[in-house]
PDB file of C-alpha atoms in Angstrom:
ATOM      1  CA  MET A   1     -22.216  23.877 -30.517  1.00 38.00           C
ATOM      2  CA  THR A   2     -19.285  23.336 -32.425  1.00 40.00           C
ATOM      3  CA  ASP A   3     -17.773  26.695 -31.179  1.00 39.00           C
ATOM      4  CA  ASN A   4     -18.053  25.341 -27.218  1.00 45.00           C
ATOM      5  CA  LEU A   5     -16.547  21.867 -28.268  1.00 46.00           C
ATOM      6  CA  SER A   6     -13.358  23.355 -30.177  1.00 45.00           C
ATOM      7  CA  GLY A   7     -13.176  26.509 -27.149  1.00 48.00           C
ATOM      8  CA  ILE A   8     -13.028  22.314 -25.039  1.00 55.00           C
ATOM      9  CA  ALA A   9     -10.200  21.120 -27.242  1.00 49.00           C
ATOM     10  CA  LYS A  10      -8.314  23.749 -27.598  1.00 54.00           C
ATOM     11  CA  SER A  11      -7.466  23.812 -23.842  1.00 85.00           C
ATOM     12  CA  LEU A  12      -6.915  19.374 -23.997  1.00 93.00           C
ATOM     13  CA  ASP A  13      -3.104  20.643 -23.509  1.00 93.00           C
ATOM     14  CA  LYS A  14      -2.342  18.579 -21.365  1.00 97.00           C
ATOM     15  CA  LYS A  15      -1.981  14.192 -21.225  1.00 98.00           C
ATOM     16  CA  LEU A  16      -3.604  12.002 -18.964  1.00 98.00           C
ATOM     17  CA  LEU A  17      -3.409   8.052 -18.441  1.00 98.00           C
ATOM     18  CA  LEU A  18      -6.011   6.297 -16.816  1.00 98.00           C
ATOM     19  CA  ILE A  19      -5.368   2.577 -15.324  1.00 98.00           C
ATOM     20  CA  ILE A  20      -8.496   1.614 -14.224  1.00 97.00           C
ATOM     21  CA  ASN A  21      -9.333  -2.076 -12.379  1.00 96.00           C
ATOM     22  CA  PRO A  22     -12.318  -2.659 -13.186  1.00 95.00           C
ATOM     23  CA  VAL A  23     -13.051  -5.511 -10.823  1.00 91.00           C
ATOM     24  CA  SER A  24     -11.548  -4.182  -7.836  1.00 86.00           C
ATOM     25  CA  GLY A  25     -13.526  -3.562  -3.905  1.00 75.00           C
ATOM     26  CA  LYS A  26     -17.331  -4.096  -5.004  1.00 79.00           C
ATOM     27  CA  ARG A  27     -16.337  -2.844  -8.757  1.00 86.00           C
ATOM     28  CA  MET A  28     -18.107   0.833  -8.127  1.00 86.00           C
ATOM     29  CA  ILE A  29     -15.908   2.813 -10.293  1.00 93.00           C
ATOM     30  CA  LEU A  30     -17.292   1.111 -12.544  1.00 92.00           C
ATOM     31  CA  ARG A  31     -20.035   3.576 -13.011  1.00 93.00           C
ATOM     32  CA  HIS A  32     -18.527   6.535 -13.434  1.00 95.00           C
ATOM     33  CA  ILE A  33     -15.564   6.119 -15.713  1.00 96.00           C
ATOM     34  CA  PRO A  34     -17.117   8.602 -18.194  1.00 96.00           C
ATOM     35  CA  SER A  35     -17.332  11.160 -14.906  1.00 97.00           C
ATOM     36  CA  ILE A  36     -14.437  10.604 -14.671  1.00 97.00           C
ATOM     37  CA  ILE A  37     -13.149  11.540 -17.629  1.00 97.00           C
ATOM     38  CA  SER A  38     -14.970  14.373 -18.193  1.00 96.00           C
ATOM     39  CA  ILE A  39     -13.965  15.661 -14.705  1.00 97.00           C
ATOM     40  CA  PHE A  40     -10.091  15.143 -15.676  1.00 97.00           C
ATOM     41  CA  MET A  41     -10.895  16.955 -18.972  1.00 96.00           C
ATOM     42  CA  ASN A  42     -12.330  19.873 -17.272  1.00 95.00           C
ATOM     43  CA  ALA A  43      -9.137  20.386 -16.503  1.00 96.00           C
ATOM     44  CA  GLY A  44      -7.452  20.446 -18.845  1.00 96.00           C
ATOM     45  CA  TYR A  45      -6.165  16.681 -19.486  1.00 97.00           C
ATOM     46  CA  ILE A  46      -6.274  13.992 -22.898  1.00 97.00           C
ATOM     47  CA  VAL A  47      -7.345  11.285 -20.902  1.00 98.00           C
ATOM     48  CA  THR A  48      -6.410   8.130 -22.332  1.00 98.00           C
ATOM     49  CA  VAL A  49      -7.616   4.520 -20.850  1.00 98.00           C
ATOM     50  CA  MET A  50      -6.354   1.597 -20.210  1.00 98.00           C
ATOM     51  CA  VAL A  51      -8.299  -1.349 -18.390  1.00 97.00           C
ATOM     52  CA  THR A  52      -6.666  -4.135 -16.370  1.00 97.00           C
ATOM     53  CA  SER A  53      -6.984  -7.954 -17.302  1.00 96.00           C
ATOM     54  CA  ALA A  54      -4.471  -9.859 -15.061  1.00 95.00           C
ATOM     55  CA  LYS A  55      -1.636  -9.622 -12.279  1.00 92.00           C
ATOM     56  CA  GLY A  56       1.147  -6.681 -13.783  1.00 95.00           C
ATOM     57  CA  ASP A  57      -0.766  -5.366 -16.232  1.00 98.00           C
ATOM     58  CA  ALA A  58      -1.210  -1.820 -14.325  1.00 98.00           C
ATOM     59  CA  THR A  59       3.191  -2.239 -13.921  1.00 97.00           C
ATOM     60  CA  GLU A  60       3.735  -3.265 -17.242  1.00 98.00           C
ATOM     61  CA  PHE A  61       1.593  -0.243 -18.534  1.00 98.00           C
ATOM     62  CA  THR A  62       2.603   2.699 -16.050  1.00 98.00           C
ATOM     63  CA  ALA A  63       6.377   1.371 -17.079  1.00 98.00           C
ATOM     64  CA  LYS A  64       5.617   1.072 -21.185  1.00 98.00           C
ATOM     65  CA  TYR A  65       2.877   3.762 -21.711  1.00 98.00           C
ATOM     66  CA  GLY A  66       4.345   6.348 -17.492  1.00 98.00           C
ATOM     67  CA  PRO A  67       6.763   8.039 -20.140  1.00 97.00           C
ATOM     68  CA  ASP A  68       4.363   9.611 -22.994  1.00 97.00           C
ATOM     69  CA  TYR A  69       0.795  11.139 -20.486  1.00 98.00           C
ATOM     70  CA  ASP A  70       1.921  14.858 -18.018  1.00 98.00           C
ATOM     71  CA  LEU A  71       0.717  12.412 -15.482  1.00 98.00           C
ATOM     72  CA  ILE A  72      -1.084   9.015 -14.818  1.00 98.00           C
ATOM     73  CA  CYS A  73      -3.553   8.556 -12.738  1.00 98.00           C
ATOM     74  CA  CYS A  74      -4.514   4.972 -11.407  1.00 98.00           C
ATOM     75  CA  THR A  75      -7.682   3.521 -10.541  1.00 96.00           C
ATOM     76  CA  GLY A  76      -8.812   0.297  -8.005  1.00 94.00           C
ATOM     77  CA  GLY A  77      -7.183  -0.656  -3.695  1.00 91.00           C
ATOM     78  CA  ASP A  78      -4.102  -1.187  -2.734  1.00 90.00           C
ATOM     79  CA  GLY A  79      -2.749  -3.620  -4.905  1.00 90.00           C
ATOM     80  CA  THR A  80      -2.838  -1.972  -8.260  1.00 94.00           C
ATOM     81  CA  LEU A  81      -1.075   1.186  -6.712  1.00 95.00           C
ATOM     82  CA  ASN A  82       1.410  -1.147  -5.354  1.00 94.00           C
ATOM     83  CA  GLU A  83       0.954  -2.167  -8.716  1.00 96.00           C
ATOM     84  CA  THR A  84       1.434   1.665 -10.398  1.00 97.00           C
ATOM     85  CA  ILE A  85       4.824   2.380  -8.130  1.00 97.00           C
ATOM     86  CA  ASN A  86       6.332  -0.577  -9.282  1.00 96.00           C
ATOM     87  CA  GLY A  87       5.872   0.916 -12.802  1.00 97.00           C
ATOM     88  CA  LEU A  88       6.968   4.542 -12.343  1.00 97.00           C
ATOM     89  CA  VAL A  89      10.667   2.476 -10.966  1.00 97.00           C
ATOM     90  CA  LYS A  90      10.623  -0.588 -13.088  1.00 95.00           C
ATOM     91  CA  GLY A  91       9.767   1.932 -16.569  1.00 96.00           C
ATOM     92  CA  ASN A  92      12.706   5.291 -14.306  1.00 96.00           C
ATOM     93  CA  VAL A  93       8.901   7.764 -15.383  1.00 97.00           C
ATOM     94  CA  ASN A  94       8.913  10.679 -13.395  1.00 96.00           C
ATOM     95  CA  ARG A  95       5.881  11.916 -13.419  1.00 97.00           C
ATOM     96  CA  PRO A  96       3.032  12.506 -11.092  1.00 98.00           C
ATOM     97  CA  LEU A  97       0.504  10.397  -9.923  1.00 98.00           C
ATOM     98  CA  SER A  98      -2.837  10.232  -9.174  1.00 98.00           C
ATOM     99  CA  TYR A  99      -4.460   7.269  -7.459  1.00 97.00           C
ATOM    100  CA  ILE A 100      -8.608   7.066  -7.379  1.00 97.00           C
ATOM    101  CA  PRO A 101      -9.099   4.247  -4.509  1.00 95.00           C
ATOM    102  CA  CYS A 102     -11.598   1.914  -4.785  1.00 92.00           C
ATOM    103  CA  GLY A 103     -10.565  -0.936  -2.603  1.00 85.00           C
ATOM    104  CA  SER A 104     -11.763  -3.196   0.238  1.00 76.00           C
ATOM    105  CA  THR A 105     -10.621  -1.334   3.092  1.00 75.00           C
ATOM    106  CA  ASN A 106      -8.109   1.833   1.313  1.00 84.00           C
ATOM    107  CA  ASP A 107      -5.364   1.528   3.910  1.00 81.00           C
ATOM    108  CA  PHE A 108      -2.753   3.384   1.509  1.00 87.00           C
ATOM    109  CA  ALA A 109      -6.414   6.114   1.439  1.00 89.00           C
ATOM    110  CA  ASN A 110      -6.665   6.575   4.947  1.00 83.00           C
ATOM    111  CA  SER A 111      -2.965   7.041   5.889  1.00 81.00           C
ATOM    112  CA  HIS A 112      -2.941   9.932   3.407  1.00 85.00           C
ATOM    113  CA  CYS A 113      -5.734  11.642   4.271  1.00 86.00           C
ATOM    114  CA  LEU A 114      -7.040  10.537   0.685  1.00 92.00           C
ATOM    115  CA  SER A 115     -10.575  10.835   0.166  1.00 94.00           C
ATOM    116  CA  THR A 116     -12.522   7.578  -0.374  1.00 92.00           C
ATOM    117  CA  ASP A 117     -15.191   8.990  -2.375  1.00 95.00           C
ATOM    118  CA  ILE A 118     -15.275   8.731  -6.057  1.00 95.00           C
ATOM    119  CA  LEU A 119     -15.440  11.537  -7.573  1.00 97.00           C
ATOM    120  CA  GLU A 120     -14.166  12.776  -5.014  1.00 97.00           C
ATOM    121  CA  ALA A 121     -10.634  11.668  -5.121  1.00 97.00           C
ATOM    122  CA  ALA A 122     -10.703  12.285  -8.964  1.00 97.00           C
ATOM    123  CA  ARG A 123     -11.325  15.988  -8.538  1.00 97.00           C
ATOM    124  CA  ASN A 124      -8.839  16.132  -5.980  1.00 96.00           C
ATOM    125  CA  ALA A 125      -6.142  13.656  -8.433  1.00 96.00           C
ATOM    126  CA  ALA A 126      -7.398  16.382 -12.012  1.00 96.00           C
ATOM    127  CA  ASN A 127      -6.723  20.089  -9.593  1.00 95.00           C
ATOM    128  CA  GLY A 128      -4.809  18.920  -6.703  1.00 95.00           C
ATOM    129  CA  LYS A 129      -1.219  19.767  -4.925  1.00 95.00           C
ATOM    130  CA  VAL A 130       1.520  16.787  -6.042  1.00 96.00           C
ATOM    131  CA  ILE A 131       3.037  15.677  -2.509  1.00 95.00           C
ATOM    132  CA  ASP A 132       6.062  13.781  -2.447  1.00 96.00           C
ATOM    133  CA  TYR A 133       5.870  10.526  -0.043  1.00 95.00           C
ATOM    134  CA  ASP A 134       9.060   7.746   0.839  1.00 97.00           C
ATOM    135  CA  ILE A 135       8.262   4.550  -0.979  1.00 97.00           C
ATOM    136  CA  GLY A 136      10.460   0.898   0.520  1.00 97.00           C
ATOM    137  CA  ARG A 137      12.928  -1.008  -1.816  1.00 97.00           C
ATOM    138  CA  PHE A 138      11.927  -4.795  -0.807  1.00 97.00           C
ATOM    139  CA  GLY A 139      14.987  -7.017  -3.051  1.00 95.00           C
ATOM    140  CA  ASN A 140      13.743  -6.299  -6.486  1.00 92.00           C
ATOM    141  CA  HIS A 141      10.803  -5.525  -5.696  1.00 94.00           C
ATOM    142  CA  TYR A 142       8.932  -2.949  -4.342  1.00 95.00           C
ATOM    143  CA  PHE A 143       5.794  -1.710  -2.186  1.00 95.00           C
ATOM    144  CA  THR A 144       4.016   1.712  -0.643  1.00 93.00           C
ATOM    145  CA  TYR A 145       4.010   1.274   2.559  1.00 92.00           C
ATOM    146  CA  VAL A 146       3.874  -2.235   3.744  1.00 92.00           C
ATOM    147  CA  ALA A 147       5.880  -5.270   4.260  1.00 94.00           C
ATOM    148  CA  ALA A 148       4.461  -7.961   6.112  1.00 90.00           C
ATOM    149  CA  PHE A 149       5.210 -11.285   7.796  1.00 90.00           C
ATOM    150  CA  GLY A 150       3.096 -13.627   9.819  1.00 83.00           C
ATOM    151  CA  ALA A 151       0.011 -13.349  11.275  1.00 73.00           C
ATOM    152  CA  PHE A 152      -2.421 -11.705   9.865  1.00 54.00           C
ATOM    153  CA  SER A 153      -0.145 -10.159   6.912  1.00 49.00           C
ATOM    154  CA  TRP A 154      -1.598 -13.249   4.649  1.00 44.00           C
ATOM    155  CA  LEU A 155      -4.864 -10.818   5.084  1.00 43.00           C
ATOM    156  CA  SER A 156      -5.361  -8.723   2.123  1.00 45.00           C
ATOM    157  CA  TYR A 157      -4.846 -12.070   0.575  1.00 43.00           C
ATOM    158  CA  THR A 158      -6.859 -14.871   1.236  1.00 46.00           C
ATOM    159  CA  THR A 159     -10.133 -12.766   2.570  1.00 49.00           C
ATOM    160  CA  ASP A 160     -12.826 -13.770   0.044  1.00 50.00           C
ATOM    161  CA  GLN A 161     -13.512 -10.743  -1.917  1.00 49.00           C
ATOM    162  CA  HIS A 162     -16.729 -11.936  -1.494  1.00 52.00           C
ATOM    163  CA  MET A 163     -16.452 -10.802   2.594  1.00 45.00           C
ATOM    164  CA  LYS A 164     -14.521  -7.761   2.205  1.00 47.00           C
ATOM    165  CA  ASN A 165     -16.177  -5.934  -0.399  1.00 50.00           C
ATOM    166  CA  LEU A 166     -19.655  -6.682   2.328  1.00 49.00           C
ATOM    167  CA  LEU A 167     -17.456  -5.637   6.468  1.00 42.00           C
ATOM    168  CA  GLY A 168     -14.529  -3.828   4.161  1.00 49.00           C
ATOM    169  CA  HIS A 169     -11.935  -4.234   8.023  1.00 44.00           C
ATOM    170  CA  THR A 170     -14.422  -6.760   9.824  1.00 47.00           C
ATOM    171  CA  ALA A 171     -13.512  -8.819   7.510  1.00 46.00           C
ATOM    172  CA  TYR A 172     -10.056  -9.162   8.128  1.00 44.00           C
ATOM    173  CA  ILE A 173     -10.861  -9.494  10.940  1.00 45.00           C
ATOM    174  CA  LEU A 174     -12.839 -12.422  10.973  1.00 45.00           C
ATOM    175  CA  ASP A 175     -10.326 -14.446   8.463  1.00 48.00           C
ATOM    176  CA  GLY A 176      -7.912 -13.859  11.308  1.00 45.00           C
ATOM    177  CA  ILE A 177     -10.148 -15.737  14.212  1.00 45.00           C
ATOM    178  CA  LYS A 178     -10.882 -18.298  11.676  1.00 50.00           C
ATOM    179  CA  ASP A 179      -7.216 -18.583  10.759  1.00 49.00           C
ATOM    180  CA  LEU A 180      -5.436 -18.578  15.272  1.00 51.00           C
ATOM    181  CA  SER A 181      -3.842 -22.121  13.720  1.00 56.00           C
ATOM    182  CA  LYS A 182      -1.525 -20.035  11.949  1.00 58.00           C
ATOM    183  CA  ILE A 183       0.638 -18.866  14.332  1.00 68.00           C
ATOM    184  CA  LYS A 184       3.787 -19.715  14.919  1.00 77.00           C
ATOM    185  CA  PRO A 185       6.870 -18.732  16.264  1.00 86.00           C
ATOM    186  CA  ILE A 186       8.921 -17.300  13.206  1.00 90.00           C
ATOM    187  CA  HIS A 187      12.145 -17.160  14.144  1.00 93.00           C
ATOM    188  CA  LEU A 188      14.613 -13.838  12.700  1.00 92.00           C
ATOM    189  CA  LYS A 189      17.294 -11.837  12.938  1.00 96.00           C
ATOM    190  CA  MET A 190      16.731  -8.341  11.488  1.00 97.00           C
ATOM    191  CA  THR A 191      19.719  -5.760  11.481  1.00 97.00           C
ATOM    192  CA  THR A 192      18.628  -2.340  11.536  1.00 97.00           C
ATOM    193  CA  ASP A 193      20.903   0.471  11.622  1.00 95.00           C
ATOM    194  CA  GLY A 194      23.287  -1.557  12.972  1.00 93.00           C
ATOM    195  CA  ILE A 195      21.367  -2.306  15.479  1.00 96.00           C
ATOM    196  CA  ILE A 196      20.140  -5.955  15.853  1.00 96.00           C
ATOM    197  CA  HIS A 197      17.519  -7.368  16.649  1.00 95.00           C
ATOM    198  CA  GLU A 198      16.761 -10.939  17.314  1.00 95.00           C
ATOM    199  CA  GLY A 199      13.936 -13.395  18.796  1.00 94.00           C
ATOM    200  CA  ASP A 200      10.749 -15.478  17.991  1.00 94.00           C
ATOM    201  CA  TYR A 201       7.814 -13.102  16.701  1.00 92.00           C
ATOM    202  CA  ILE A 202       4.368 -13.805  14.871  1.00 86.00           C
ATOM    203  CA  PHE A 203       3.837 -10.434  13.044  1.00 87.00           C
ATOM    204  CA  GLY A 204       6.181  -7.866  12.111  1.00 91.00           C
ATOM    205  CA  ALA A 205       6.369  -5.156   9.008  1.00 93.00           C
ATOM    206  CA  VAL A 206       8.350  -2.561   7.635  1.00 96.00           C
ATOM    207  CA  SER A 207       5.981   0.273   6.573  1.00 94.00           C
ATOM    208  CA  ASN A 208       5.763   3.765   6.772  1.00 93.00           C
ATOM    209  CA  SER A 209       1.456   4.202   7.358  1.00 89.00           C
ATOM    210  CA  THR A 210      -0.915   4.870   9.817  1.00 85.00           C
ATOM    211  CA  SER A 211      -2.993   1.498   9.047  1.00 79.00           C
ATOM    212  CA  ILE A 212      -1.055  -1.916   8.376  1.00 77.00           C
ATOM    213  CA  ALA A 213      -2.738  -4.712   6.737  1.00 63.00           C
ATOM    214  CA  GLY A 214      -6.555  -3.630   7.566  1.00 61.00           C
ATOM    215  CA  THR A 215      -6.037  -4.032  11.292  1.00 67.00           C
ATOM    216  CA  ILE A 216      -3.378  -1.736  13.108  1.00 79.00           C
ATOM    217  CA  THR A 217      -3.201   1.520  13.134  1.00 83.00           C
ATOM    218  CA  LEU A 218      -0.010   3.251  14.445  1.00 86.00           C
ATOM    219  CA  PRO A 219       0.532   7.069  16.334  1.00 83.00           C
ATOM    220  CA  LEU A 220       0.263   9.282  14.101  1.00 81.00           C
ATOM    221  CA  GLN A 221       2.863  11.331  16.153  1.00 86.00           C
ATOM    222  CA  SER A 222       5.217   8.264  15.072  1.00 87.00           C
ATOM    223  CA  VAL A 223       4.508   8.241  11.822  1.00 90.00           C
ATOM    224  CA  ASP A 224       6.466  10.891   8.868  1.00 93.00           C
ATOM    225  CA  THR A 225       6.107   9.813   5.230  1.00 92.00           C
ATOM    226  CA  CYS A 226       8.241  11.647   3.950  1.00 94.00           C
ATOM    227  CA  ASP A 227      11.377  11.664   6.057  1.00 96.00           C
ATOM    228  CA  GLY A 228      13.710   8.522   4.856  1.00 96.00           C
ATOM    229  CA  ILE A 229      12.577   5.770   7.098  1.00 97.00           C
ATOM    230  CA  PHE A 230      11.034   3.348   8.278  1.00 97.00           C
ATOM    231  CA  GLU A 231       8.450   2.333  11.156  1.00 96.00           C
ATOM    232  CA  VAL A 232       9.184  -0.998  11.933  1.00 96.00           C
ATOM    233  CA  LEU A 233       6.611  -3.756  14.160  1.00 92.00           C
ATOM    234  CA  LEU A 234       7.803  -6.603  15.187  1.00 93.00           C
ATOM    235  CA  ILE A 235       5.187  -9.004  17.543  1.00 88.00           C
ATOM    236  CA  ARG A 236       7.148 -11.610  19.933  1.00 91.00           C
ATOM    237  CA  MET A 237       5.486 -15.206  20.923  1.00 87.00           C
ATOM    238  CA  PRO A 238       3.886 -14.987  23.106  1.00 81.00           C
ATOM    239  CA  LYS A 239       4.175 -17.765  26.010  1.00 83.00           C
ATOM    240  CA  ASN A 240       1.730 -18.063  27.975  1.00 78.00           C
ATOM    241  CA  LEU A 241      -1.932 -15.782  27.287  1.00 72.00           C
ATOM    242  CA  SER A 242      -1.414 -13.233  29.552  1.00 79.00           C
ATOM    243  CA  GLU A 243       1.579 -12.064  27.340  1.00 80.00           C
ATOM    244  CA  LEU A 244      -1.164 -12.448  24.552  1.00 74.00           C
ATOM    245  CA  ASP A 245      -3.357 -10.627  25.716  1.00 74.00           C
ATOM    246  CA  SER A 246      -1.124  -8.051  25.958  1.00 78.00           C
ATOM    247  CA  ALA A 247      -0.230  -7.285  22.826  1.00 77.00           C
ATOM    248  CA  ILE A 248      -3.851  -7.509  21.772  1.00 73.00           C
ATOM    249  CA  ARG A 249      -4.195  -4.662  24.521  1.00 76.00           C
ATOM    250  CA  SER A 250      -1.367  -2.339  23.494  1.00 80.00           C
ATOM    251  CA  ILE A 251      -2.032  -3.129  19.252  1.00 76.00           C
ATOM    252  CA  LEU A 252      -5.914  -1.996  19.667  1.00 73.00           C
ATOM    253  CA  SER A 253      -5.785   1.501  22.395  1.00 79.00           C
ATOM    254  CA  MET A 254      -1.918   2.252  20.812  1.00 83.00           C
ATOM    255  CA  ASP A 255       0.574   2.134  23.289  1.00 84.00           C
ATOM    256  CA  TYR A 256       3.427  -0.571  21.721  1.00 86.00           C
ATOM    257  CA  SER A 257       5.645  -0.283  25.467  1.00 84.00           C
ATOM    258  CA  SER A 258       4.443  -4.463  25.723  1.00 86.00           C
ATOM    259  CA  PRO A 259       7.285  -5.388  26.088  1.00 89.00           C
ATOM    260  CA  GLN A 260       6.125  -8.439  23.658  1.00 89.00           C
ATOM    261  CA  ILE A 261       6.110  -5.208  21.078  1.00 91.00           C
ATOM    262  CA  ASP A 262       9.452  -3.687  19.442  1.00 93.00           C
ATOM    263  CA  PHE A 263       7.740  -0.912  17.286  1.00 93.00           C
ATOM    264  CA  PHE A 264      10.676   1.259  16.557  1.00 95.00           C
ATOM    265  CA  HIS A 265      12.053   4.173  13.155  1.00 96.00           C
ATOM    266  CA  ALA A 266      14.436   2.813  11.213  1.00 97.00           C
ATOM    267  CA  LYS A 267      16.365   3.542   8.204  1.00 96.00           C
ATOM    268  CA  ASP A 268      18.619   0.256   6.522  1.00 97.00           C
ATOM    269  CA  ILE A 269      16.915  -3.277   7.428  1.00 98.00           C
ATOM    270  CA  PHE A 270      18.486  -6.026   6.960  1.00 97.00           C
ATOM    271  CA  VAL A 271      15.958  -9.384   7.503  1.00 97.00           C
ATOM    272  CA  GLU A 272      18.519 -13.049   7.560  1.00 95.00           C
ATOM    273  CA  ASN A 273      15.661 -15.916   8.653  1.00 87.00           C
ATOM    274  CA  PRO A 274      17.036 -19.630   8.579  1.00 74.00           C
ATOM    275  CA  GLU A 275      14.062 -21.154   6.764  1.00 83.00           C
ATOM    276  CA  GLY A 276      11.787 -18.841   2.892  1.00 89.00           C
ATOM    277  CA  LEU A 277       9.454 -16.964   5.189  1.00 91.00           C
ATOM    278  CA  GLU A 278       6.606 -15.170   3.048  1.00 89.00           C
ATOM    279  CA  TRP A 279       6.458 -11.914   3.030  1.00 92.00           C
ATOM    280  CA  SER A 280       3.541  -9.493   1.766  1.00 88.00           C
ATOM    281  CA  LEU A 281       4.079  -6.181  -0.026  1.00 92.00           C
ATOM    282  CA  ASP A 282       1.708  -3.534   0.136  1.00 89.00           C
ATOM    283  CA  GLY A 283      -1.655  -6.590   1.086  1.00 80.00           C
ATOM    284  CA  GLU A 284      -0.569  -8.991  -1.995  1.00 82.00           C
ATOM    285  CA  CYS A 285       1.492 -11.604  -1.820  1.00 82.00           C
ATOM    286  CA  SER A 286       5.037 -11.582  -2.678  1.00 87.00           C
ATOM    287  CA  GLY A 287       6.103 -15.036  -2.258  1.00 89.00           C
ATOM    288  CA  PHE A 288       8.882 -16.415   0.073  1.00 92.00           C
ATOM    289  CA  TYR A 289      12.207 -15.418   1.125  1.00 94.00           C
ATOM    290  CA  ASN A 290      15.699 -16.163   3.090  1.00 94.00           C
ATOM    291  CA  SER A 291      16.677 -12.674   3.429  1.00 95.00           C
ATOM    292  CA  VAL A 292      16.471  -9.553   2.107  1.00 96.00           C
ATOM    293  CA  HIS A 293      17.570  -5.581   1.967  1.00 97.00           C
ATOM    294  CA  ILE A 294      14.516  -3.597   2.701  1.00 98.00           C
ATOM    295  CA  SER A 295      14.675  -0.103   2.337  1.00 97.00           C
ATOM    296  CA  PRO A 296      13.533   3.768   1.034  1.00 97.00           C
ATOM    297  CA  ILE A 297      13.311   5.966  -1.356  1.00 97.00           C
ATOM    298  CA  HIS A 298      13.016   8.850  -0.521  1.00 96.00           C
ATOM    299  CA  SER A 299      10.121  11.304  -2.336  1.00 96.00           C
ATOM    300  CA  PHE A 300       9.934   8.842  -5.281  1.00 96.00           C
ATOM    301  CA  LEU A 301       5.946   9.150  -5.191  1.00 97.00           C
ATOM    302  CA  HIS A 302       5.092  12.993  -6.977  1.00 97.00           C
ATOM    303  CA  LEU A 303       1.081  11.889  -5.420  1.00 97.00           C
ATOM    304  CA  LYS A 304      -1.265  14.467  -7.029  1.00 96.00           C
ATOM    305  CA  SER A 305      -4.307  14.232  -5.043  1.00 93.00           C
TER     306      SER A 305
END
């Protein structure tokens, strides 16, 4: 027994910061913590566990303690991942990040072909390869895969957690139908790489992902997550039921040729609107903005998976 323990101790030559969101999704992560720690130890990591208890904890943990570790791993949903990546940026932490997705819909994981099986994701996190991805700068904040406004952009943070746990993506759709009264025209001016888009819209997203807000899927061939370029989707305010039907059909079929939809690629984006516009970043409410500059940070995220 002593020899075995001595052998394990000698092999633990790397340090891991494991950030756990215990209330994400169905709280499934709680039953797997010992197994996850064992997986990382078998891969040679001394594991330090930090558990979040309030919004912003993952950002603070990563920024303050991240530089002391060889690898940072967070468990939770897209919001926890967003907080952790904000910590990497704000703390100037140049370390690889692993992610064990255990949220309700896991848009980032689905878009980037990450396993949503907790133990398989942990094994991939411990032993996988590092792949670089872009992230987005949104004023003084940062997003992992999407900045969105308008109809359905609020669903990730207003849909009841119990419903999300029970129904997953279906909960977002049902909540969106329930809140159709919230859909109002938003007049804005978006300047992208010198080209002006101006009009009345009901939804907009600047993304680096094939999945947006748990409800919209972009064509795989249109998205490159490490090209320094965003995909931009704008849905115009329909004048009648026929135009609304056209927009919905286009989204469901992933055919974005409808005249109700503007879909294009852009790098440098500046958004202006008459009064404060509410944005969500990675499904979490970010606040109201009269104007905002959005730009990519190329190859910033070193994701080990």
